[in-house]
Amino acid sequence: MFGRNVIIGQYIPLDSAVHRLDPRSKLLVVALGIVTLFLVQSWISFLFLAAFCGILAAVARLSFRYFLKSLRPLWILLLLTLVLHVFFTQDGVVLFGFLRVSFEGFIKGLFIVVRLALLVVVTTILTLTTSPIELTDGMEGLLSPLKKWGFPAHELAMMMTIALRFIPTLLEEADRIMKAQMARGVDFESGGLLNRIRGLVPLLVPLFVSAFRRAEDLAIAMESRCYRGGVGRTRLKVLRFAPRDYLFLCSAFSTFVLSLGIPWIVR
Amino acid sequence: MFILVENVSFTYLPNTPFAVQALCNVSFAVERGESVAILGRTGCGKSTLVQHLNGLLIPQEGRVVVDGVDTRVRGAALREVRRKVGLVFQYPEDQMFEESVFREVAFAPRNMGVEGEELENRVRWAMTVVGLDYDALKDKSPFELSGGQMRRVAIASILSMKPEVLVLDEPTAGLDPQGRTMLLGKLWELRKQWGLTIILVSHNVEDVARIAERVVVLDKGKIVFDGSVREFFADEERMRQCGIIPSPLLQAAFLLRRKGFAIHPPLAPFDFYLEIKEKVLAGKRPCSVEM
Ligand SMILES: Nc1ncnc2c1ncn2[C@@H]1O[C@H](COP(=O)(O)OP(=O)(O)OP(=O)(O)O)[C@@H](O)[C@H]1O
Ligand SMILES: [Mg+2]
């Protein structure tokens, strides 16, 4: 069922140190973390990165369940990666005919699976602890240096914010219209494909009508409050790096550098 | 018993941090031909409750039985429940999508398999009953109509299913006083001439006084009062406790009573309404009920 509280992404509104971090520093760290994940070549580096993620998750009080949930849609991909590596690595032991299994392939496959899983975990920590609005604010903040070259950072962020703001509203509206049409005998659940497509007309037409009306109302409301794009606009919530952000950035950078350098150190 | 609601509880988004318990162990019954108002402050679960009455929502606990059929049924039986209990949503004009008023009103009976002459008869009947001129309006686009007309088209589009119960969720919200009076008068006629059972959700005390004989009051998902209109409107204290603001007329009457005037419980303005109701029931000129 759709509802007014449908959350886009998976934000869990808690109050923790990780939640309170500046979204810009979180975005920056996640971007660098992803790069690091693709660069590292050894298991021991993964250990570092996984430990870092674990600490963050613990500080943010996120239960393990959430990560399993976000990995669930990917498990087929992960399994396939593993299987392909096991069977298609060249130096395998021949089982019969052309089919060979390779232990080395298994390890290699597992490596890639862990890399993908960590990738998901890192981005999940970001989306679980940062509201979509904060995310767009953060993106605008990070992209605003590009404004000098005419990049529409503010407009882009505003568009994203509005879209995010209205997704739950539209879902709720869709739910309401669907129910209203069901009360008039529409059956959205059964019938052939053609019937179902035809059944969408009574849902989509009112939905579009109301979406356009909302868009117009919003435009008028923005204009009557003198919205003229990002030039000279101040914010209610100014993003400001706090000491904890510097601490977070420093510890993240050192973890990344360490996990890149550790194979040489232990060797 | 025509509609039976028994120990119904309902929670939105259960087992999430966003769970809202909208109904909590609600029980009541509606007999055929009754006219019941559901009152309560905003967010107390009125809309949730009425969506249970035609199986749009299925109770998570308890059961709802309409004319002997549990709303948990599926398929044709469920469609029959939805036909019997015509539900007019809040702001029903938002659901319109057809190119002409005729097609809009014909939509529901068409879904029920009504065709040809019978269909036309029903559309004509439904439009006439809510006071719309069939010949003048049938080919117009519903989007060209005024607010009050749109609302009436929306109600006609439910009536054309020939429901036995008409459930209306805030039917007068956003209407001007004239539109409101007109609509309430039509509802009253429907009740009188066609024996329709009416269940009305409202914030508006005067609407309730005009239409209903019985009041069910919800507060935070629980039923806190179930009794006659007269009884409910006699007690200012209880009304305010339930989060219902008396209409200006009632407030004046309450004030006079507090000042020691002998205006006793069945208060004057309501007697006025009741008198009109009785007159109408007795068949003396179906009037548009006006203050
Ligand atoms: N689709 C939904 N998803 C989540 N919560 C909901 C949903 N619909 C209603 N609620 C919540 O359930 C409670 C009851 O809502 P409901 O719409 O039944 O109230 P209502 O009495 O009709 O209010 P109103 O007078 O404002 O129409 C409210 O707290 C509301 O926030
Ligand atoms: Mg409501």
mmCIF file with all atom_site columns, C-alpha atoms in Angstrom, chain A residues 1-7 11-13 66 173 176-187 189-190 201-203 205-207 209-210 213, chain B residues 10 12-13 17-18 20 51 54 56-57 74 79 82-83 85-87 89-91 94-97 104-105 107-109 111-112 143 157-158 161:
data_model
loop_
_atom_site.group_PDB
_atom_site.id
_atom_site.type_symbol
_atom_site.label_atom_id
_atom_site.label_alt_id
_atom_site.label_comp_id
_atom_site.label_asym_id
_atom_site.label_entity_id
_atom_site.label_seq_id
_atom_site.pdbx_PDB_ins_code
_atom_site.Cartn_x
_atom_site.Cartn_y
_atom_site.Cartn_z
_atom_site.occupancy
_atom_site.B_iso_or_equiv
_atom_site.pdbx_formal_charge
_atom_site.auth_seq_id
_atom_site.auth_comp_id
_atom_site.auth_asym_id
_atom_site.auth_atom_id
_atom_site.pdbx_PDB_model_num
ATOM 1  C CA . MET A 1 1   ? 0.000   0.000   0.000   1.00 0.00 ? 1   MET A CA 1
ATOM 2  C CA . PHE A 1 2   ? 1.153   3.501   -0.689  1.00 0.00 ? 2   PHE A CA 1
ATOM 3  C CA . GLY A 1 3   ? 1.023   5.936   2.152   1.00 0.00 ? 3   GLY A CA 1
ATOM 4  C CA . ARG A 1 4   ? 1.753   9.464   3.107   1.00 0.00 ? 4   ARG A CA 1
ATOM 5  C CA . ASN A 1 5   ? 4.807   8.293   4.942   1.00 0.00 ? 5   ASN A CA 1
ATOM 6  C CA . VAL A 1 6   ? 6.373   6.476   2.056   1.00 0.00 ? 6   VAL A CA 1
ATOM 7  C CA . ILE A 1 7   ? 10.005  7.278   2.256   1.00 0.00 ? 7   ILE A CA 1
ATOM 8  C CA . TYR A 1 11  ? 16.143  7.182   5.279   1.00 0.00 ? 11  TYR A CA 1
ATOM 9  C CA . ILE A 1 12  ? 15.734  6.122   8.901   1.00 0.00 ? 12  ILE A CA 1
ATOM 10 C CA . PRO A 1 13  ? 15.211  9.235   10.959  1.00 0.00 ? 13  PRO A CA 1
ATOM 11 C CA . TYR A 1 66  ? 18.729  -2.961  6.917   1.00 0.00 ? 66  TYR A CA 1
ATOM 12 C CA . GLU A 1 173 ? -3.011  10.744  -4.527  1.00 0.00 ? 173 GLU A CA 1
ATOM 13 C CA . ARG A 1 176 ? -6.800  7.678   -3.205  1.00 0.00 ? 176 ARG A CA 1
ATOM 14 C CA . ILE A 1 177 ? -7.872  7.819   -6.857  1.00 0.00 ? 177 ILE A CA 1
ATOM 15 C CA . MET A 1 178 ? -7.355  4.096   -7.222  1.00 0.00 ? 178 MET A CA 1
ATOM 16 C CA . LYS A 1 179 ? -9.625  3.463   -4.272  1.00 0.00 ? 179 LYS A CA 1
ATOM 17 C CA . ALA A 1 180 ? -12.205 5.924   -5.581  1.00 0.00 ? 180 ALA A CA 1
ATOM 18 C CA . GLN A 1 181 ? -12.288 4.081   -8.904  1.00 0.00 ? 181 GLN A CA 1
ATOM 19 C CA . MET A 1 182 ? -12.440 0.719   -7.162  1.00 0.00 ? 182 MET A CA 1
ATOM 20 C CA . ALA A 1 183 ? -15.502 2.037   -5.358  1.00 0.00 ? 183 ALA A CA 1
ATOM 21 C CA . ARG A 1 184 ? -16.927 2.556   -8.842  1.00 0.00 ? 184 ARG A CA 1
ATOM 22 C CA . GLY A 1 185 ? -16.342 -1.033  -9.825  1.00 0.00 ? 185 GLY A CA 1
ATOM 23 C CA . VAL A 1 186 ? -12.921 -0.878  -11.488 1.00 0.00 ? 186 VAL A CA 1
ATOM 24 C CA . ASP A 1 187 ? -10.933 -4.010  -10.943 1.00 0.00 ? 187 ASP A CA 1
ATOM 25 C CA . GLU A 1 189 ? -6.148  -6.655  -9.997  1.00 0.00 ? 189 GLU A CA 1
ATOM 26 C CA . SER A 1 190 ? -7.569  -9.143  -12.448 1.00 0.00 ? 190 SER A CA 1
ATOM 27 C CA . VAL A 1 201 ? -6.928  5.289   -17.839 1.00 0.00 ? 201 VAL A CA 1
ATOM 28 C CA . PRO A 1 202 ? -9.274  6.127   -14.940 1.00 0.00 ? 202 PRO A CA 1
ATOM 29 C CA . LEU A 1 203 ? -6.202  6.276   -12.697 1.00 0.00 ? 203 LEU A CA 1
ATOM 30 C CA . VAL A 1 205 ? -6.033  10.873  -16.261 1.00 0.00 ? 205 VAL A CA 1
ATOM 31 C CA . PRO A 1 206 ? -7.060  12.224  -12.830 1.00 0.00 ? 206 PRO A CA 1
ATOM 32 C CA . LEU A 1 207 ? -3.500  11.811  -11.611 1.00 0.00 ? 207 LEU A CA 1
ATOM 33 C CA . VAL A 1 209 ? -4.828  16.507  -14.057 1.00 0.00 ? 209 VAL A CA 1
ATOM 34 C CA . SER A 1 210 ? -3.953  16.912  -10.409 1.00 0.00 ? 210 SER A CA 1
ATOM 35 C CA . ARG A 1 213 ? -2.693  21.614  -11.152 1.00 0.00 ? 213 ARG A CA 1
ATOM 36 C CA . PHE B 2 10  ? -6.556  -1.056  11.585  1.00 0.00 ? 10  PHE B CA 1
ATOM 37 C CA . TYR B 2 12  ? -1.343  1.934   8.585   1.00 0.00 ? 12  TYR B CA 1
ATOM 38 C CA . LEU B 2 13  ? 2.174   0.777   7.736   1.00 0.00 ? 13  LEU B CA 1
ATOM 39 C CA . PRO B 2 17  ? 8.663   3.108   12.486  1.00 0.00 ? 17  PRO B CA 1
ATOM 40 C CA . PHE B 2 18  ? 5.789   4.950   10.779  1.00 0.00 ? 18  PHE B CA 1
ATOM 41 C CA . VAL B 2 20  ? -0.245  4.736   12.813  1.00 0.00 ? 20  VAL B CA 1
ATOM 42 C CA . GLN B 2 51  ? -13.253 2.651   3.556   1.00 0.00 ? 51  GLN B CA 1
ATOM 43 C CA . ASN B 2 54  ? -17.184 -1.377  1.167   1.00 0.00 ? 54  ASN B CA 1
ATOM 44 C CA . LEU B 2 56  ? -11.560 -1.056  0.137   1.00 0.00 ? 56  LEU B CA 1
ATOM 45 C CA . LEU B 2 57  ? -9.732  -1.677  3.356   1.00 0.00 ? 57  LEU B CA 1
ATOM 46 C CA . ARG B 2 74  ? -13.093 -11.618 -3.393  1.00 0.00 ? 74  ARG B CA 1
ATOM 47 C CA . ARG B 2 79  ? -17.985 -6.195  -6.431  1.00 0.00 ? 79  ARG B CA 1
ATOM 48 C CA . ARG B 2 82  ? -19.051 -2.278  -3.476  1.00 0.00 ? 82  ARG B CA 1
ATOM 49 C CA . ARG B 2 83  ? -22.219 -1.799  -5.484  1.00 0.00 ? 83  ARG B CA 1
ATOM 50 C CA . VAL B 2 85  ? -22.340 0.353   -0.441  1.00 0.00 ? 85  VAL B CA 1
ATOM 51 C CA . GLY B 2 86  ? -21.722 3.353   -2.684  1.00 0.00 ? 86  GLY B CA 1
ATOM 52 C CA . LEU B 2 87  ? -18.795 5.305   -1.295  1.00 0.00 ? 87  LEU B CA 1
ATOM 53 C CA . PHE B 2 89  ? -14.795 9.977   -1.429  1.00 0.00 ? 89  PHE B CA 1
ATOM 54 C CA . GLN B 2 90  ? -13.643 13.268  -0.006  1.00 0.00 ? 90  GLN B CA 1
ATOM 55 C CA . TYR B 2 91  ? -13.310 15.695  -2.964  1.00 0.00 ? 91  TYR B CA 1
ATOM 56 C CA . ASP B 2 94  ? -10.715 14.601  -8.343  1.00 0.00 ? 94  ASP B CA 1
ATOM 57 C CA . GLN B 2 95  ? -11.588 11.160  -9.661  1.00 0.00 ? 95  GLN B CA 1
ATOM 58 C CA . MET B 2 96  ? -13.207 12.400  -12.896 1.00 0.00 ? 96  MET B CA 1
ATOM 59 C CA . PHE B 2 97  ? -11.609 11.444  -16.159 1.00 0.00 ? 97  PHE B CA 1
ATOM 60 C CA . GLU B 2 104 ? -18.636 9.874   -16.199 1.00 0.00 ? 104 GLU B CA 1
ATOM 61 C CA . VAL B 2 105 ? -21.938 8.975   -14.582 1.00 0.00 ? 105 VAL B CA 1
ATOM 62 C CA . PHE B 2 107 ? -18.768 4.621   -15.729 1.00 0.00 ? 107 PHE B CA 1
ATOM 63 C CA . ALA B 2 108 ? -19.687 2.677   -12.599 1.00 0.00 ? 108 ALA B CA 1
ATOM 64 C CA . PRO B 2 109 ? -22.782 0.885   -13.955 1.00 0.00 ? 109 PRO B CA 1
ATOM 65 C CA . ASN B 2 111 ? -18.201 -1.641  -14.924 1.00 0.00 ? 111 ASN B CA 1
ATOM 66 C CA . MET B 2 112 ? -21.041 -3.630  -13.414 1.00 0.00 ? 112 MET B CA 1
ATOM 67 C CA . PHE B 2 143 ? -14.167 19.737  -16.225 1.00 0.00 ? 143 PHE B CA 1
ATOM 68 C CA . SER B 2 157 ? -21.664 8.681   -10.655 1.00 0.00 ? 157 SER B CA 1
ATOM 69 C CA . ILE B 2 158 ? -22.018 6.604   -7.506  1.00 0.00 ? 158 ILE B CA 1
ATOM 70 C CA . MET B 2 161 ? -24.863 1.968   -9.415  1.00 0.00 ? 161 MET B CA 1
#
